[in-house]
mmCIF file of C-alpha atoms and ligand atoms in Angstrom:
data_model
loop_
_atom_site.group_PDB
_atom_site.id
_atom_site.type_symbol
_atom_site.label_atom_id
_atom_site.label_comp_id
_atom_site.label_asym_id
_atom_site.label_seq_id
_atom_site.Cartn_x
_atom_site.Cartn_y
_atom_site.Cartn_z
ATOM 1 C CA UNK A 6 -14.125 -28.295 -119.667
ATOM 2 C CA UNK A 7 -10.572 -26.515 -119.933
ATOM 3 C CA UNK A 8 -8.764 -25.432 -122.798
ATOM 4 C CA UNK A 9 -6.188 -28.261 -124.005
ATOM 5 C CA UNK A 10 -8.722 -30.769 -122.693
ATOM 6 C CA UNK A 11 -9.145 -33.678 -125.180
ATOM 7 C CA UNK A 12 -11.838 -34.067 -126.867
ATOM 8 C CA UNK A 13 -12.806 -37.126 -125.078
ATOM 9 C CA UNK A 14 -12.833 -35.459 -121.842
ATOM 10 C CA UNK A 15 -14.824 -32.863 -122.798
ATOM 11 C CA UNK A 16 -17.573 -35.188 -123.701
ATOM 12 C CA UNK A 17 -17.036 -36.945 -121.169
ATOM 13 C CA UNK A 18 -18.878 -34.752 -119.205
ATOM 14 C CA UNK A 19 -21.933 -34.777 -120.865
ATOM 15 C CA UNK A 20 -25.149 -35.454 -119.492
ATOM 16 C CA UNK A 21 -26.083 -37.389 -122.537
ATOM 17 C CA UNK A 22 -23.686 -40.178 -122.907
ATOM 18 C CA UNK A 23 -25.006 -41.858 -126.142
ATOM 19 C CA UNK A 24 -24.570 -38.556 -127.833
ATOM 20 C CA UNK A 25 -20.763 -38.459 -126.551
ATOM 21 C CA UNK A 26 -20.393 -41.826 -128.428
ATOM 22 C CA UNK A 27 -21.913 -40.241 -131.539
ATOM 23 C CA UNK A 28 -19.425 -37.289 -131.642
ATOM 24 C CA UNK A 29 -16.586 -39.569 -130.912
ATOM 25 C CA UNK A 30 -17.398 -41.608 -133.805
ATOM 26 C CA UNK A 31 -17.566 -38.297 -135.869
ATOM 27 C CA UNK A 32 -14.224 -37.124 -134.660
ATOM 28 C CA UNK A 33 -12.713 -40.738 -135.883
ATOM 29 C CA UNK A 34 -14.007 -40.291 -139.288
ATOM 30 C CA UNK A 35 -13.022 -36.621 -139.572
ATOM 31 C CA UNK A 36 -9.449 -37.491 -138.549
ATOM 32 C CA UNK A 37 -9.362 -40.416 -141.034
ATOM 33 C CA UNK A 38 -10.429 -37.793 -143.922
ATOM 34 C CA UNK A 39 -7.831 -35.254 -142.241
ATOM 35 C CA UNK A 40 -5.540 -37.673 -142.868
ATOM 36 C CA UNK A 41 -6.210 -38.702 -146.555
ATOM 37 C CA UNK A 42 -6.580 -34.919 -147.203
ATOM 38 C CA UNK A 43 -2.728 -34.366 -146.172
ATOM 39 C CA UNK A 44 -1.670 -36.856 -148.362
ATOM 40 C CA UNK A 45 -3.421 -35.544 -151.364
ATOM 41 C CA UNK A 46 -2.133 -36.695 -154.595
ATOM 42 C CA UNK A 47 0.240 -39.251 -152.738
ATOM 43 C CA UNK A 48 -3.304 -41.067 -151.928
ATOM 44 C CA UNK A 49 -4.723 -41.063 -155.171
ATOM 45 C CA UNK A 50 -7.564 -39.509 -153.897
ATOM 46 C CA UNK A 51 -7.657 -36.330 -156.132
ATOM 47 C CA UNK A 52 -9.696 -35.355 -159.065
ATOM 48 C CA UNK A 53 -12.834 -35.907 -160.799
ATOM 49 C CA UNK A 54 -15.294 -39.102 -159.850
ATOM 50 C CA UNK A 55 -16.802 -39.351 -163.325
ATOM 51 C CA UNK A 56 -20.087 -39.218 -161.638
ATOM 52 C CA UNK A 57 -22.408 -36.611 -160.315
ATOM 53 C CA UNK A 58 -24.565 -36.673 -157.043
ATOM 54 C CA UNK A 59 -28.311 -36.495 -156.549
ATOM 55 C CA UNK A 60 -27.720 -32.692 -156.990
ATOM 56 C CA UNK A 61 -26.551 -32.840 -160.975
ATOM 57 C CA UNK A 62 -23.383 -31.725 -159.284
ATOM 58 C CA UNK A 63 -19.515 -33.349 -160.432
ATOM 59 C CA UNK A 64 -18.961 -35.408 -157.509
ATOM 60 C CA UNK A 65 -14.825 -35.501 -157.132
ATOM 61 C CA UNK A 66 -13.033 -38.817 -155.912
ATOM 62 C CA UNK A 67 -12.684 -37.474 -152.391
ATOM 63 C CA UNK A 68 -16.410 -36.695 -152.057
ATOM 64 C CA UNK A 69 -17.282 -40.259 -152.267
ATOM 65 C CA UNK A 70 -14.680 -41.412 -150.614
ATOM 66 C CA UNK A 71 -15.125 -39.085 -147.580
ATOM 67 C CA UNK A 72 -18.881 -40.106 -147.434
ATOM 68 C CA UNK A 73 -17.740 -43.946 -147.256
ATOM 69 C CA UNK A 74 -15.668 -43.324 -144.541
ATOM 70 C CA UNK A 75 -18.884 -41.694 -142.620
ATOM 71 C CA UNK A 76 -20.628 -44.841 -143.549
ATOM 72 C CA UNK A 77 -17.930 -46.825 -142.348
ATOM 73 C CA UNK A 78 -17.322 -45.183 -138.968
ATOM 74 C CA UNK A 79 -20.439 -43.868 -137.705
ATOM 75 C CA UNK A 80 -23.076 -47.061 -137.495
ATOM 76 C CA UNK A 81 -20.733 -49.126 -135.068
ATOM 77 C CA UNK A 82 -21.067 -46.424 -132.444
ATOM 78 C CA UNK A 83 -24.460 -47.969 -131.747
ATOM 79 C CA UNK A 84 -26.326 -44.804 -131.300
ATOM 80 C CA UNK A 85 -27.447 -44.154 -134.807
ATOM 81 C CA UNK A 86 -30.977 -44.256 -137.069
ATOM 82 C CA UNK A 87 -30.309 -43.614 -140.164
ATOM 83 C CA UNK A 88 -27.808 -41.024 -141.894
ATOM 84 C CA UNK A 89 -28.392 -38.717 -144.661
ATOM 85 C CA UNK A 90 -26.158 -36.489 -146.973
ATOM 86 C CA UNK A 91 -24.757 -34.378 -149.804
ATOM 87 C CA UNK A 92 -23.633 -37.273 -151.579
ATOM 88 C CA UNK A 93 -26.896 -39.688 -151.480
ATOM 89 C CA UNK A 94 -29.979 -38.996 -152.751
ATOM 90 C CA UNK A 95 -32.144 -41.265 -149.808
ATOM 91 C CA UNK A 96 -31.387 -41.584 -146.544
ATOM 92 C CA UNK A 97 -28.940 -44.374 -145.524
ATOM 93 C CA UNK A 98 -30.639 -46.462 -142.882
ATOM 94 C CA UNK A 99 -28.237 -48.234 -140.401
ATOM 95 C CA UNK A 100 -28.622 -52.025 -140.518
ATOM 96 C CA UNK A 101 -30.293 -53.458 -137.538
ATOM 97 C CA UNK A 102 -29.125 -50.599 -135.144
ATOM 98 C CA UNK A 103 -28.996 -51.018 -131.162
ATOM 99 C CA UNK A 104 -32.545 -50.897 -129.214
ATOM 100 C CA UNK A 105 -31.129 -47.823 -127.549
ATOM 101 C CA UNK A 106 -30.381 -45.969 -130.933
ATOM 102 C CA UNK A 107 -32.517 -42.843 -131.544
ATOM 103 C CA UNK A 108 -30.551 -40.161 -133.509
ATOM 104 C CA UNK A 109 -30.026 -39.008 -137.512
ATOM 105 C CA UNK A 110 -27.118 -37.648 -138.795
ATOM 106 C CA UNK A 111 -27.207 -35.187 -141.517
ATOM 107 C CA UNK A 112 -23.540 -34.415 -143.230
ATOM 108 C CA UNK A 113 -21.485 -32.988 -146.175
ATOM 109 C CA UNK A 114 -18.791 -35.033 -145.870
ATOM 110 C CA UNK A 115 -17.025 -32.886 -148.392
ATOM 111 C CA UNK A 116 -17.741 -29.436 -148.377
ATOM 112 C CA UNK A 117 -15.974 -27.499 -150.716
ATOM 113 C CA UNK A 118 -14.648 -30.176 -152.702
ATOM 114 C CA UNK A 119 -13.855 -27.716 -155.679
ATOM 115 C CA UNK A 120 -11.112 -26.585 -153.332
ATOM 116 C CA UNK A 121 -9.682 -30.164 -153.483
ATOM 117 C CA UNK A 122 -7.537 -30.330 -156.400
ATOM 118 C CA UNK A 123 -5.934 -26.654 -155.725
ATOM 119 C CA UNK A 124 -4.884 -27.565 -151.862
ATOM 120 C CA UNK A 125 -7.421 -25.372 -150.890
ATOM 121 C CA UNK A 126 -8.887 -25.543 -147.409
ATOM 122 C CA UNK A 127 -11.900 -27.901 -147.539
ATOM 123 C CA UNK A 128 -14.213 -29.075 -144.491
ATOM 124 C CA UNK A 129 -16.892 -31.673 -143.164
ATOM 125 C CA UNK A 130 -20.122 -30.088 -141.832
ATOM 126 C CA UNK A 131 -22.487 -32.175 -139.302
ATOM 127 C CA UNK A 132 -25.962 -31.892 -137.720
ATOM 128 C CA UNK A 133 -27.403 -34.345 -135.427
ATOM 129 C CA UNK A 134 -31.250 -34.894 -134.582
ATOM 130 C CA UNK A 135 -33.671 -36.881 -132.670
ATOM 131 C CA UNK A 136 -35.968 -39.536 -134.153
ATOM 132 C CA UNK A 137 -39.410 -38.857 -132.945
ATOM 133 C CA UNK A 138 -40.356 -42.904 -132.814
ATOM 134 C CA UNK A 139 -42.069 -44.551 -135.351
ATOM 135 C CA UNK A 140 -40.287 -46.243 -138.355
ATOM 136 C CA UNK A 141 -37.212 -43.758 -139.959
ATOM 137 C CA UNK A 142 -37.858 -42.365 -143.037
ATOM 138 C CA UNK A 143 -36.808 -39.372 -145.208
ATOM 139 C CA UNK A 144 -39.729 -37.105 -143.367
ATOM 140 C CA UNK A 145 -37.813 -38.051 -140.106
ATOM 141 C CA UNK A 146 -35.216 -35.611 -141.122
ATOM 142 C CA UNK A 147 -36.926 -33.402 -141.951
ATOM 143 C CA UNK A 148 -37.296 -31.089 -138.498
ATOM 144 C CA UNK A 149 -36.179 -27.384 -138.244
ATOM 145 C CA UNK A 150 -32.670 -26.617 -137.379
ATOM 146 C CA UNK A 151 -33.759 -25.239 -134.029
ATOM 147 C CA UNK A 152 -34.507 -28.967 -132.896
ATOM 148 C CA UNK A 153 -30.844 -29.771 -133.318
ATOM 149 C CA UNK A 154 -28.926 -31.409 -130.358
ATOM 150 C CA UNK A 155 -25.627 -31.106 -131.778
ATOM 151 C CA UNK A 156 -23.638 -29.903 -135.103
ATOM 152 C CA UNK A 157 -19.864 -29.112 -136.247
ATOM 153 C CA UNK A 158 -17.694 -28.960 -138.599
ATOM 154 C CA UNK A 159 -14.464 -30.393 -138.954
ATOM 155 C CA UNK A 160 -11.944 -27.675 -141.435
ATOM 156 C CA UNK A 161 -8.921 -29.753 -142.901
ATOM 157 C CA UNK A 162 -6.671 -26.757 -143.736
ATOM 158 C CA UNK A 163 -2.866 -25.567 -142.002
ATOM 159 C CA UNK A 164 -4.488 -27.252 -138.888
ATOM 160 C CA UNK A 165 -7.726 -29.453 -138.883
ATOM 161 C CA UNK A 166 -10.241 -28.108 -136.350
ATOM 162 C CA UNK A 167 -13.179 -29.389 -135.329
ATOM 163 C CA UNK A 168 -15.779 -26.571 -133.837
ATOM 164 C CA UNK A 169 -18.835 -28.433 -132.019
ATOM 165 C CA UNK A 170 -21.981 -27.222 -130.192
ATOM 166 C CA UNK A 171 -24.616 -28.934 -128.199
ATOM 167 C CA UNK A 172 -26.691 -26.310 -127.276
ATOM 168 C CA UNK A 173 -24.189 -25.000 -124.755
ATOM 169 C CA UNK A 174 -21.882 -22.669 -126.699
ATOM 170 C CA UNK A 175 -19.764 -23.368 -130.016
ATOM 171 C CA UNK A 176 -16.175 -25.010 -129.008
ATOM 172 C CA UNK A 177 -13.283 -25.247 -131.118
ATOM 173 C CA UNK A 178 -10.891 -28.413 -131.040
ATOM 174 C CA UNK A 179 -7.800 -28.871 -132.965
ATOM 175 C CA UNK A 180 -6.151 -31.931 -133.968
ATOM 176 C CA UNK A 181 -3.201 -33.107 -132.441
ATOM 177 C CA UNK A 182 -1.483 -35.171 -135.535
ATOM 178 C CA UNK A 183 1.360 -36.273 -133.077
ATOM 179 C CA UNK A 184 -1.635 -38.036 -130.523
ATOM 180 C CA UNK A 185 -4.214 -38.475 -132.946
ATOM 181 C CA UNK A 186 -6.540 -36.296 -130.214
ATOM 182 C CA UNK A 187 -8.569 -33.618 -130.594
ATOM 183 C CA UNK A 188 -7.569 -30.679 -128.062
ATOM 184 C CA UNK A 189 -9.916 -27.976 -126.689
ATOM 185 C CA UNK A 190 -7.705 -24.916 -128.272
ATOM 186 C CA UNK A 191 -10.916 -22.996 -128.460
ATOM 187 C CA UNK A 192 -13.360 -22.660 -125.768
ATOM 188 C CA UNK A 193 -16.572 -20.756 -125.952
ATOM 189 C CA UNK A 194 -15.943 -18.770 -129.533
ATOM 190 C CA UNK A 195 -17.370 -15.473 -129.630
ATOM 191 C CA UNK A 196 -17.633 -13.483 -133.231
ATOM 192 C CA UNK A 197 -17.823 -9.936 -132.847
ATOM 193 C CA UNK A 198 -21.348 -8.169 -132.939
ATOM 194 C CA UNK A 199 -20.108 -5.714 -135.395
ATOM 195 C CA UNK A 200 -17.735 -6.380 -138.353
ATOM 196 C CA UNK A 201 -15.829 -4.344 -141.922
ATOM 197 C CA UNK A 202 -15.784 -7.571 -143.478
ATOM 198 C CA UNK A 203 -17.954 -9.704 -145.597
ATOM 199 C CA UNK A 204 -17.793 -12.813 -147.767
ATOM 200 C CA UNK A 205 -19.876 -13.437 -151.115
ATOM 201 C CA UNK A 206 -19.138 -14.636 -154.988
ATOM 202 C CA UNK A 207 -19.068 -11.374 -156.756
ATOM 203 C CA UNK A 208 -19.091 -12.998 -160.035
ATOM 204 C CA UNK A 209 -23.131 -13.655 -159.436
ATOM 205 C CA UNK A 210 -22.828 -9.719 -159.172
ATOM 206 C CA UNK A 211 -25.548 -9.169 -162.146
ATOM 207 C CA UNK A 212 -28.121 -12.001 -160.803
ATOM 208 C CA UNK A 213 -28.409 -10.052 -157.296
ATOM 209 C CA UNK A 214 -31.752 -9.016 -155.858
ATOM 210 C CA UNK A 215 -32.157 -5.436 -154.710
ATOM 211 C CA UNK A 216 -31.169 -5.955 -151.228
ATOM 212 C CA UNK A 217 -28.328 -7.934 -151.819
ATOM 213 C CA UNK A 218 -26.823 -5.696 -154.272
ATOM 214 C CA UNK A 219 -27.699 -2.233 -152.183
ATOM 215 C CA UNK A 220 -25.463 -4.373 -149.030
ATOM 216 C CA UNK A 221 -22.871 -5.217 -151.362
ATOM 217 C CA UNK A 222 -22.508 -1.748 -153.422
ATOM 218 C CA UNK A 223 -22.290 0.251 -149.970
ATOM 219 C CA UNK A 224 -19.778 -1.922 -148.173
ATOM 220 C CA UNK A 225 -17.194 -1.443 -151.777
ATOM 221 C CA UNK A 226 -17.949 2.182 -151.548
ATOM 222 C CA UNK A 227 -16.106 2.443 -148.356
ATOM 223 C CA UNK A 228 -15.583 5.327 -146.786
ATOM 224 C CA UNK A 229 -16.683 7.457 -149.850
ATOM 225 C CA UNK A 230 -20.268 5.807 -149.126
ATOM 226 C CA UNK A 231 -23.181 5.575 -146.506
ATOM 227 C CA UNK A 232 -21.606 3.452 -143.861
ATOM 228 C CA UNK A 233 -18.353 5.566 -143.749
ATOM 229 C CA UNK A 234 -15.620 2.768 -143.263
ATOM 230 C CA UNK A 235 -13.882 0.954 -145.303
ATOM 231 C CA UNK A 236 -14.624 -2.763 -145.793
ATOM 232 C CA UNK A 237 -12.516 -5.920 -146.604
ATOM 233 C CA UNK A 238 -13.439 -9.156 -148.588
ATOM 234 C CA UNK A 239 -12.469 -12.802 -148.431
ATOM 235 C CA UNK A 240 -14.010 -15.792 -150.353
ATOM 236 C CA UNK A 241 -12.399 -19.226 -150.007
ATOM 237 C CA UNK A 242 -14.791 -20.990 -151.628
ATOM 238 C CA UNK A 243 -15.349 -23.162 -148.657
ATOM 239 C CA UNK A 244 -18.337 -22.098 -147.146
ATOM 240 C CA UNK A 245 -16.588 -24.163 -143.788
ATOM 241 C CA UNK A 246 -13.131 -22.125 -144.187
ATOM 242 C CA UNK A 247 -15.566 -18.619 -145.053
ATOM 243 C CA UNK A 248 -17.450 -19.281 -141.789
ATOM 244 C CA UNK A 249 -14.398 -20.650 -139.421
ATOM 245 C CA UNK A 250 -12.650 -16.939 -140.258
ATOM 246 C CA UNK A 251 -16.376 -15.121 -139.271
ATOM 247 C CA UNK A 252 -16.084 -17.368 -136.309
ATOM 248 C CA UNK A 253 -12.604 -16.164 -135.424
ATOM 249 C CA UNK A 254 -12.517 -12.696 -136.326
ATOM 250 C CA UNK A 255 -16.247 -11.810 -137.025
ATOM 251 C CA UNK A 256 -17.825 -11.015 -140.877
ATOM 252 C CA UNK A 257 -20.522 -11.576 -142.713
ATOM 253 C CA UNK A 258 -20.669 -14.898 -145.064
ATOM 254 C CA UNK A 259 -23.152 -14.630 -147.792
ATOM 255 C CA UNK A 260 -24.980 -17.198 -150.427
ATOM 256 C CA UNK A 261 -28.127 -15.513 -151.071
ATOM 257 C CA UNK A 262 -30.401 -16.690 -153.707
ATOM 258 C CA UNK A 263 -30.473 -14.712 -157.035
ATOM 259 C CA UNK A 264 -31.750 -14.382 -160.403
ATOM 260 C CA UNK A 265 -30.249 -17.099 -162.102
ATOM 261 C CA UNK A 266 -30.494 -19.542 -159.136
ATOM 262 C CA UNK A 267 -34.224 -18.478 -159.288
ATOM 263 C CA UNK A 268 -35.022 -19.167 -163.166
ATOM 264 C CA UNK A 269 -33.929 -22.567 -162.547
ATOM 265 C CA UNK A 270 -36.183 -23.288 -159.602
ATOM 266 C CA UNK A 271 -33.894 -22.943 -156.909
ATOM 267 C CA UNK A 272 -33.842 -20.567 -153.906
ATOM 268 C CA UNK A 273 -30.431 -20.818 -153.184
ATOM 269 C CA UNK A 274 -27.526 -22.706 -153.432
ATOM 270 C CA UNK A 275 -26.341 -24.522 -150.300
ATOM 271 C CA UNK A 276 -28.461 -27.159 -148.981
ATOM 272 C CA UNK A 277 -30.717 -26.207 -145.627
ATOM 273 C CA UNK A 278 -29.935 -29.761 -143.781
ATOM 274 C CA UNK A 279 -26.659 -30.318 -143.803
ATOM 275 C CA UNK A 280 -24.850 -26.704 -144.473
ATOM 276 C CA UNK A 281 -26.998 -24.023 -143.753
ATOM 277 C CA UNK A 282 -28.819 -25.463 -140.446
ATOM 278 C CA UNK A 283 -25.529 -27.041 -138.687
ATOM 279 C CA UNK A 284 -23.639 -23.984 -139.085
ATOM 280 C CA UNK A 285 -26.370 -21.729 -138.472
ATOM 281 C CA UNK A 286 -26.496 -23.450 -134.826
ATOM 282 C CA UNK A 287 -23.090 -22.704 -134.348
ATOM 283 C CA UNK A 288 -22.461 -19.277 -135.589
ATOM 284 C CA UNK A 289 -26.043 -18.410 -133.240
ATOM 285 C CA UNK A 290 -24.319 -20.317 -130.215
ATOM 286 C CA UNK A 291 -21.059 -18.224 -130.702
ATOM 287 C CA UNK A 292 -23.244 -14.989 -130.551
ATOM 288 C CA UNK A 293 -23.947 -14.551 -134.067
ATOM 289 C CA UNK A 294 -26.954 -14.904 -136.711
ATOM 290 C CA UNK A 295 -28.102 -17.065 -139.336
ATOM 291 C CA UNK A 296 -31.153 -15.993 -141.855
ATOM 292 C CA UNK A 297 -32.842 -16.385 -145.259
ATOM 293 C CA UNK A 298 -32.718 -12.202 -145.397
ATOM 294 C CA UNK A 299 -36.182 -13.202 -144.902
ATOM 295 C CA UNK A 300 -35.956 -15.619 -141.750
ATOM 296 C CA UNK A 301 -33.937 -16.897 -139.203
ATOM 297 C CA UNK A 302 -32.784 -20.036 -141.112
ATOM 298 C CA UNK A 303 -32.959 -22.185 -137.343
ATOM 299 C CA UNK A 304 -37.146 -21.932 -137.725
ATOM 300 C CA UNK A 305 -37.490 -23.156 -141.640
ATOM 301 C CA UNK A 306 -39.459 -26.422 -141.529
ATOM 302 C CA UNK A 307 -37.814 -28.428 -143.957
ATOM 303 C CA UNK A 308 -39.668 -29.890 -147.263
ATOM 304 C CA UNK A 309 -36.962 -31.803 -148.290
ATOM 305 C CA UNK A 310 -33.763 -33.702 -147.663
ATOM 306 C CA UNK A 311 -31.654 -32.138 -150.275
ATOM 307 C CA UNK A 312 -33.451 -28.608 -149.954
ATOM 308 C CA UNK A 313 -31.895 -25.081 -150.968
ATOM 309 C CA UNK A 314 -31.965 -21.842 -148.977
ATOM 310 C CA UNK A 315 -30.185 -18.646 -149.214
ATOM 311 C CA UNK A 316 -27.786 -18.092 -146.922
ATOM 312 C CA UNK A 317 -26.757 -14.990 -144.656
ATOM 313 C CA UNK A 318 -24.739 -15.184 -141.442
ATOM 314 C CA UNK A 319 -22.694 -14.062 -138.982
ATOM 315 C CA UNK A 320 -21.678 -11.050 -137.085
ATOM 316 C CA UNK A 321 -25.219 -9.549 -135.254
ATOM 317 C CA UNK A 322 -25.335 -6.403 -136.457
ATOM 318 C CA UNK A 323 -24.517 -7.045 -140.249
ATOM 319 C CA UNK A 324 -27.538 -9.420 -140.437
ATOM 320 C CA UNK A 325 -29.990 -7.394 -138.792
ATOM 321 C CA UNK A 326 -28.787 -4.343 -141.711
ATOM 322 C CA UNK A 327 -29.320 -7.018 -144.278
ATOM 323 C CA UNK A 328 -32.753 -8.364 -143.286
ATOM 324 C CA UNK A 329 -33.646 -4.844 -142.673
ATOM 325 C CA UNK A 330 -32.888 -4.537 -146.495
ATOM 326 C CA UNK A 331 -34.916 -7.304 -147.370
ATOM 327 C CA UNK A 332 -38.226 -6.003 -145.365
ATOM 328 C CA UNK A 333 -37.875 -2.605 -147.452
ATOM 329 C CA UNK A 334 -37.436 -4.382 -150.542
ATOM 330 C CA UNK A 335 -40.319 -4.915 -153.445
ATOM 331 C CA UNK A 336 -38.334 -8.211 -154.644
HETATM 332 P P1 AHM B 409 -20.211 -28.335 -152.135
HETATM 333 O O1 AHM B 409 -20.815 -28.800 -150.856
HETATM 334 O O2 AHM B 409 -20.677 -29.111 -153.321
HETATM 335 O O3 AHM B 409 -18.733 -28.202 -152.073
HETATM 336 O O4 AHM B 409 -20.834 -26.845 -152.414
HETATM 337 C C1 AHM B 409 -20.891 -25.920 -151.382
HETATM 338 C C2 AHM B 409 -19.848 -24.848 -151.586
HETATM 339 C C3 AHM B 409 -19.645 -23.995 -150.370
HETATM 340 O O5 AHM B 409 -18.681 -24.561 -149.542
HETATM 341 C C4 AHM B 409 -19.182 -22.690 -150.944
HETATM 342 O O6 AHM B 409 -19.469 -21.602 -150.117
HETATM 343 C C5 AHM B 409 -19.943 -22.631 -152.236
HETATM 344 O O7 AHM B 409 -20.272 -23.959 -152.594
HETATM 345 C C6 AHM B 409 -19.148 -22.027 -153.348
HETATM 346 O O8 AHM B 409 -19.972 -21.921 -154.454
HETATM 347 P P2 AHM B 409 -19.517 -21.085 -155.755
HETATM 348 O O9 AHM B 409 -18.593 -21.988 -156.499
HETATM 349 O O10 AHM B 409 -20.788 -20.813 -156.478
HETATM 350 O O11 AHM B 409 -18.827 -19.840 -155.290
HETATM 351 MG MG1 MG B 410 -21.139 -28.329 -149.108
#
């Protein structure tokens, strides 16, 4: 595998074959949505949906149109179960799929979407498992993220990248519009161990938990305060444009739970099997970490498809400071 490789000879060397077909298929839906993302409001595709998703969220045009075209593209690769995501509260079981099929997809085919009608960056996360045997149902899905045999994301922003991991490394791939390819620009990321900067909604300021807020108040007072430097702050509002920039230049992305998110029953805010496990596999495979502030998020057995989790990642050393915050903590 060598940089400006495509993305179909990269997987072409794969041991598993079937899986290559999977990704391929992945890669042809997230450069149909990279597509219909550059033509914006010249595709019609932009504002609300008038509906909401399984969630109680506002689902946006382009959310359900991005999870048809997953729909659309992914069963005919022949390798596929069933498919779950963001966008539908059951699991989507592919119609008489091949003897040979045995995998699940988990996605958010439009993460971010707020970011949609502001030209904001906006992304596609991924996570593929294993079926165990038996028939598919929703408890199929639900494994821990550390049985995982591949996850990505795909950022549509200046460039579209897609970053992928199969267990050996985390690879980034950006799309060449003039070829319609995907081209290894990004081999073997690495985020640095230590980082001065960090990524969180301050406006949920006031709902923080101790920890949380003790992290937060000592990286704004800079150099006046414990840690002695100064630190810098970024929030796109994508957590899949947040975590490419950790990714490139190291940081800490956070979505922990809070006070408010805990009076109405829910631990966090992004969902554990399609956001927080897929891109805690690849921020661990480029050398970083992924936890609850409690635990590592990779080892959480699942209890549901549409399931909530804080969410802390990123740069080595930052987590480990945060957790340690969290096992001095009384809340
Ligand atoms: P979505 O999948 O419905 O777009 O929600 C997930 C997004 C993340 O990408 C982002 O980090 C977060 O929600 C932003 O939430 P908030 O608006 O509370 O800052
Ligand atoms: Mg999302």
């Amino acid at each position: 595998m060598n940089k400006n490789d495509t993305l179909e000879q990269c997987i072409s060397q794969l041991a598993d074959a079937d899986l290559g077909q999977l990704i391929m298929a992945v890669a042809e839906a997230c450069c149909e949505l990279s597509a219909l993302v550059q033509q914006g409001e010249l595709a019609g595709i932009l504002g609300a949906a008038g509906s909401s998703n399984v969630q109680g969220e506002d689902q946006k045009k382009l959310d359900i149109i991005a999870n048809d075209v997953f729909l659309e593209k992914l069963p005919p690769c022949g390798q596929l179960l069933a498919m779950a995501s963001e966008e539908m509260e059951d699991i989507y079981p592919v119609n008489k799929p091949s003897p040979e099929a045995k995998y699940l997809i988990t996605f958010d085919p439009l993460d971010g979407s707020s970011n949609i009608d502001v030209n904001g960056a906006v992304g596609t996360i991924f996570s593929v498992l294993t079926h165990a045997g038996g028939d598919v149902s929703s408890e199929s899905f639900l494994q821990p993220g550390s049985q995982q045999i591949c996850a990505g994301y795909c950022l549509y922003s200046s460039a579209t990248m897609l970053i992928l991991t199969t267990g050996d490394g985390a690879h980034g791939f950006t799309l060449d519009t003039s070829s319609g390819s995907f081209v290894l620009s990004h081999p073997h990321m690495q985020l640095p161990k230590t980082t001065t900067d960090y990524s969180i909604n301050a406006a949920y300021q006031r709902h923080w938990f101790a920890p949380i807020k003790q992290y937060i108040d000592e990286c704004v007072a800079g150099k006046d305060g414990v840690r002695g430097e100064n630190f810098n702050m970024r929030w796109a509002g994508a957590m899949v444009g947040d975590v490419h920039r950790i990714m490139c230049k190291g940081g800490l992305f956070l979505y922990p739970s809070n006070k408010k998110l805990a009076s109405e029953g829910k631990q966090g805010k992004l969902r554990l099997l399609y956001e927080a496990n897929p891109m805690s596999f690849i921020v661990e495979q480029a050398g970083g970490a992924a936890t609850t502030g409690e635990q590592r998020i990779m080892e959480l057995q699942p209890d549901g498809l549409h399931q909530r989790v804080p969410v802390i990642m990123g740069s080595e050393v930052e987590v480990q400071r945060v957790t340690s915050y969290h096992d001095n903590s009384a809340v």
